[in-house]
Amino acid sequence: MGVAQSSQKQKKLKKQRLAAVVLAQKLYRGILARRWYQRTIHRKRIVKELITTEETYVYYLKTLSEVFIAPLRDSSIINKDQIRQIFSVADILYTFHKDLFTNLMERYNKWWYNQILSDILLQLTMYVRIYSQYANNFNQSLTCLASLDKNQQFVKFIMNAEQKIECHDQPIRSILVMPIQRVPRYLLLLKELVKVTDPSHPDFDGLQSVDSKLQEIATLINDRKRDWERYSNLVRIQKLIIPKLTDLISPVRRLVWEGDIKMFKLQRQSHGSDDVNLKTIFGRALQKDRRLLLFNDQLMICKQQKEIYKLSIRAKFYKEDGEIILMIEGISDFFLPSNKMANAVQISGPEVTCPILVLMGDAFEKEELLKLSPNNKRKTMVKEESPHTSYSPYTPHSSSRK
């Protein structure tokens, strides 16, 4: 009896263990099934986003072609070379992406879990050269647009075109940058798509191939995006500043720092003297709230009035021969009458009527400004050996300059 009972217990224990294994397998298969389902749903969602954004992209390429390029070609507002400089190969991109969108929609409308898209997206890699051509021309496009601001007939045409319903309040410059923005968007969506595509999926290798080939122009496109951002800053500032500046926008100019400052003009002790009185320059009457715009080749100090910058000072960093003519320098704490002025720097040069002190917001801003200055060196003010409290700040014409 004891042997029989022991055998029955072992059989029962085996059945329980087998049932536990089966249950664990069911649970595991359930987890895998849920993961597979979630990845499949997520994959379809990403594809839908790709197609939706592609539709918008094609719409604006069509707008560029039909609202801007075609009417300009049919008129004599600007010549053919200028049209080519501004729009480059935009019409070729429109023709290609119109077909690409149609093919993607057809594939999406027949969607199933093993659906393949990489064969369609691979067509993008065939247009790498076209996108490279558009990206390389982008700076020239922006420069040409800026130069045509003086052509009143062209300006009027652009204003009328931008007001059409097809543009949806998008200015021409925002539409022109869309091909530059589109390639990085493809790469982001492709990475997401690869992430949710199982390695056993028939589309996995193809998607990876498309992703690696699109990377070839990613660096170039990113450089052009930075160019666009720099250009947008220049356009924004040109619209804000009065009197209007016609020479601000340049392909080699960029805004490197912008912020609010407090400005003090250094008062001369006597006519023809470089001496200044530091006792008087920190008075409330001489303090002025200003906006500092620091570019890679010049600086501007403006009086901000609501959404307008009234230009007060504009000074270049260099002569045509490359000689530095504008100095931005730190000041020795010994000559500062108050700790409140610890973040002050001095700006002096032939295009500044008299040396000025600029009070930055904090020590970090001061250090950043000094790093960006053309001389990139700190120079301290030299105290004159005199019983009177008068000092001679360093100027570009000072004998102490080496």
C-alpha angles and dihedrals in degrees: 000000000000092000092048092050091049091051092050091050091052091050090049091049091050090051091050092049091048090049089050091050092048091048091049090050091050091050092047092048088048091052091048091047092051091047091048091049093048092048090048092051091045090049092053090047091054091048089051090052090049092052094043093052090043090055091053091047093051090048093057093043087054090049090051091050099043104031100038116013101041096047091047091051090051092051137056096233092114131002128256094259091056091048089052092047093052102040102024109178097342093125091054090051090051093054092048098045093046088061092041091055092049092052093048092050092051090052093046093051088058094046123163132156095267095045115144125219103160093087089060095041089049086073087071090066089058088063096052089109092051092051090046089053091050092047094048090051095047097093090049089050093054092045092050091049091051092050091053092060086095092056101090093190091054093045090052091049092051092047092051092046093049090053092058117108091241091068095055090212092305113140118225093253091057091052093047092056094053095090088052090052095042101068095056087049091055090051093051093049092045092053090051091047093051090048093058096039114094115235087237091057113111090232097052100089092041093053091050090051092052091048094052093047093049089054087071092077098030094093093048092048092049090053089053091049089057089049089053092051091050091047092048090054091053092048091049093051093044089057092049101046124088130229089044115252116216096183100051098095111077132152090234098046124091137172109244102173138010129176150124119282141172113238130204123186114218109238117222117233093218140353112284094014128116091208118114133191111234091189091072105035095074095058120122091243092062097044115104129183108226143165117241119209113188117192129181091258107025145005134232130200115200139181108235115222109178103295096347129090111210106204114235104163132015119178133170122225098217144032119234089265090056098255113147111244101166121068126199110186144170121240128229113252088230091074098045113100092201139032086230088073095053091108095053125122129188124235119195139158144122093281091054110081091217132355114276136200118224119201111210124207095250144343092275092056090048092052092047092051092050091050090052095046117112094238091043091198134108117234124182129220115259117229116223116230096245136127088231123082097247127123137191113226119211113268131179088256094052117124089230092071113108 
